[in-house]
Amino acid sequence: NAGVTQTPKFRILKIGQSMTLQCTQDMNHNYMYWYRQDPGMGLKLIYYSVGAGITDKGEVPNGYNVSRSTTEDFPLRLELAAPSQTSVYFCASALGDTGELFFGEGSRLTVL
Amino acid sequence: GQNIDQPTEMTATEGAIVQINCTYQTSGFNGLFWYQQHAGEAPTFLSYNVLDGLEEKGRFSSFLSRSKGYSYLLLKELQMKDSASYLCAVKDSNYQLIWGAGTKLIIKP
């Protein structure tokens, strides 16, 4: 089992560019999440989804968008990248609302 | 506001025991979680407490006191591979996880 797969692992963007972080899970989990992790800070929830076709904003959604057209995929779109979006992004999934999350390996994004 | 406090960094010796504390103030409580995160890697689930008391899982144990808003993670027989950050997270009344900044544990030979 691959678990949760994120791509790309590293990316450098220029201010104003856009990109999509891909996330796929093969565990048939209904819950999926996008977090960002900044040095010295706890994980911050950007968006989450409780099933295909349903998405909700988390704590820090501004500047991001998501979609959930299938159970497996939960891409995160960054529009008009800003230096404040420099961070490590983690996608995670869970079977139900258990709190036991399975994380992808992370995507390190730098905006210059 | 919601707040989770953990020490930023701790140092311990290989073979010893270390206790990592976590205090929380959240709007509601639906469980407390501990995750381990090695440098440059993803967090992995360690333990879950929803009732007061101690949960033991091998070398790792986690304790919860809901009345005190307090938990600790106890690591016994420390090994070099235990060098990592340990993240405390609480599920609030909206069933969202609120995360602490993590405690970096350094193990010395």
XYZ file of C-alpha atoms in Angstrom:
221
model
C 0.000 0.000 0.000
C 1.286 3.425 -0.933
C -0.772 5.202 1.769
C -0.865 8.980 1.209
C 1.176 10.252 -1.718
C 2.004 13.925 -2.223
C 3.680 15.595 -5.170
C 5.870 17.505 -5.674
C 8.229 17.097 -2.705
C 9.960 20.406 -3.383
C 8.994 23.460 -5.398
C 10.192 27.021 -5.778
C 7.650 29.554 -7.007
C 7.905 33.186 -7.950
C 5.518 35.690 -6.386
C 2.232 35.686 -8.284
C 2.636 32.230 -9.813
C 0.075 29.500 -9.252
C 0.457 25.792 -8.670
C -1.332 22.680 -7.471
C -0.110 20.284 -4.808
C -1.382 16.803 -5.537
C -2.524 14.349 -2.863
C -3.757 10.794 -3.385
C -4.604 8.091 -0.869
C -5.331 4.442 -1.542
C -6.795 3.494 1.853
C -10.404 4.389 0.972
C -10.402 7.008 3.733
C -13.316 9.429 3.645
C -11.632 12.245 5.586
C -8.783 14.204 4.015
C -6.887 17.261 5.231
C -4.348 19.837 4.139
C -2.049 21.314 6.783
C 0.855 23.704 6.680
C 3.726 23.525 9.138
C 5.911 26.535 9.857
C 8.996 26.506 12.112
C 8.090 26.785 15.790
C 4.371 26.570 15.073
C 1.812 23.834 15.326
C 0.223 22.328 12.253
C -2.408 24.679 10.847
C -5.438 23.305 9.023
C -5.992 24.861 5.612
C -8.914 22.842 4.235
C -10.522 19.508 4.914
C -13.023 17.177 3.310
C -15.328 14.588 4.866
C -16.073 12.891 1.555
C -16.164 13.263 -2.200
C -17.871 16.496 -3.226
C -17.610 18.082 0.244
C -14.935 20.540 1.332
C -14.676 22.973 4.254
C -12.341 25.754 5.288
C -9.949 25.242 8.131
C -8.079 27.784 10.221
C -5.976 29.378 7.434
C -7.773 28.985 4.062
C -6.956 32.373 2.481
C -4.936 32.074 -0.716
C -5.805 28.403 -1.216
C -8.492 26.320 -2.875
C -9.319 22.626 -2.891
C -11.549 20.162 -4.644
C -12.606 16.607 -3.869
C -14.052 15.016 -6.980
C -13.069 11.476 -5.937
C -12.468 9.688 -2.640
C -8.794 9.226 -3.519
C -7.718 12.715 -4.616
C -7.585 16.012 -2.722
C -5.494 18.601 -4.612
C -4.567 21.957 -3.063
C -4.398 24.957 -5.382
C -2.313 28.035 -4.609
C -3.352 31.083 -6.591
C -1.090 34.146 -6.799
C 1.663 32.750 -4.559
C 2.986 35.044 -1.815
C 6.123 34.771 0.373
C 3.831 34.103 3.360
C 2.933 30.788 1.731
C 6.482 29.514 2.075
C 5.977 26.455 4.249
C 5.891 22.678 4.413
C 2.517 21.320 3.364
C 1.152 18.004 4.569
C -1.795 16.109 3.218
C -3.421 13.611 5.573
C -6.293 11.165 5.546
C -8.370 9.351 8.150
C -11.023 6.690 8.254
C -13.803 8.677 9.841
C -13.411 11.355 12.430
C -10.982 9.418 14.608
C -8.119 11.857 14.890
C -5.692 9.122 13.855
C -4.324 10.725 10.731
C -2.093 9.208 8.087
C 0.210 11.822 6.595
C 1.921 12.164 3.269
C 5.665 12.871 3.173
C 5.155 16.599 2.807
C 5.772 19.221 0.131
C 8.309 21.948 0.816
C 7.265 25.126 -0.994
C 9.356 28.283 -1.254
C 7.939 31.494 -2.706
C 10.526 34.070 -3.765
C -8.563 31.355 22.350
C -7.367 27.813 22.032
C -3.903 26.971 23.218
C -1.654 23.949 23.523
C 1.645 24.308 25.384
C 4.621 21.987 25.221
C 8.286 22.558 26.030
C 10.232 23.543 22.936
C 13.151 21.200 23.485
C 14.284 18.487 25.868
C 17.475 16.472 26.183
C 17.769 12.959 27.622
C 20.277 10.137 27.771
C 20.079 6.850 25.915
C 18.524 4.178 28.136
C 16.860 6.702 30.440
C 13.226 7.785 30.859
C 11.791 11.120 29.723
C 8.404 12.754 30.300
C 7.083 15.308 27.801
C 4.282 17.462 29.172
C 1.383 19.051 27.345
C -1.172 21.472 28.761
C -4.193 22.602 26.829
C -6.992 25.133 26.864
C -9.532 24.400 24.167
C -13.198 24.956 23.452
C -14.383 21.487 24.332
C -12.487 18.238 24.469
C -12.937 15.121 22.373
C -9.609 13.410 22.818
C -5.887 14.058 22.999
C -3.332 12.661 20.575
C 0.440 12.286 20.505
C 2.347 12.104 17.239
C 6.031 11.541 16.538
C 7.788 13.468 13.775
C 11.353 12.748 12.748
C 13.201 15.652 11.134
C 12.148 16.148 7.526
C 9.449 13.491 7.751
C 5.702 13.295 8.268
C 4.072 12.962 11.701
C 3.055 9.440 12.700
C 0.382 8.541 15.251
C 1.569 7.358 18.681
C -1.339 7.417 21.113
C -4.849 8.546 21.913
C -6.440 9.399 25.278
C -10.045 10.373 25.819
C -10.541 9.200 29.424
C -8.407 10.073 32.439
C -5.555 7.746 33.182
C -2.577 6.046 31.668
C -2.451 4.266 28.322
C 0.576 2.045 27.842
C 1.914 0.888 24.509
C 5.300 -0.780 24.703
C 8.010 1.701 25.684
C 5.588 4.602 25.292
C 2.818 5.614 27.702
C 0.450 8.566 27.634
C -1.413 10.054 30.573
C -4.433 12.349 30.637
C -6.077 14.495 33.309
C -9.065 16.279 31.809
C -9.775 18.302 34.961
C -6.245 19.749 34.847
C -6.067 20.110 31.060
C -2.858 18.115 31.182
C -1.221 15.197 29.472
C 2.219 13.687 29.318
C 4.022 11.265 27.072
C 6.439 8.951 28.868
C 9.229 7.308 26.904
C 11.180 4.514 28.606
C 14.472 2.829 27.699
C 15.310 5.646 25.324
C 16.951 4.748 22.058
C 18.788 7.024 19.633
C 15.974 6.530 17.117
C 13.606 8.259 19.587
C 15.272 11.567 18.690
C 12.350 13.388 17.084
C 9.706 16.010 17.715
C 6.654 14.963 19.677
C 3.410 16.732 18.833
C 0.451 17.026 21.181
C -2.972 17.631 19.607
C -6.448 18.041 21.069
C -9.737 17.475 19.294
C -12.024 20.373 20.198
C -15.804 20.721 20.356
C -15.950 21.018 16.548
C -13.957 17.789 16.264
C -11.048 19.715 14.789
C -7.494 18.920 15.863
C -5.628 21.774 17.554
C -1.874 21.177 17.458
C 0.914 22.166 19.781
C 4.198 23.396 18.291
C 5.924 20.172 19.292
C 8.762 19.209 21.619
C 12.110 18.419 20.050
C 13.678 15.528 21.956
C 17.441 15.132 21.713
C 18.901 11.802 22.853
C 22.570 11.741 23.862
C 24.668 8.571 24.102
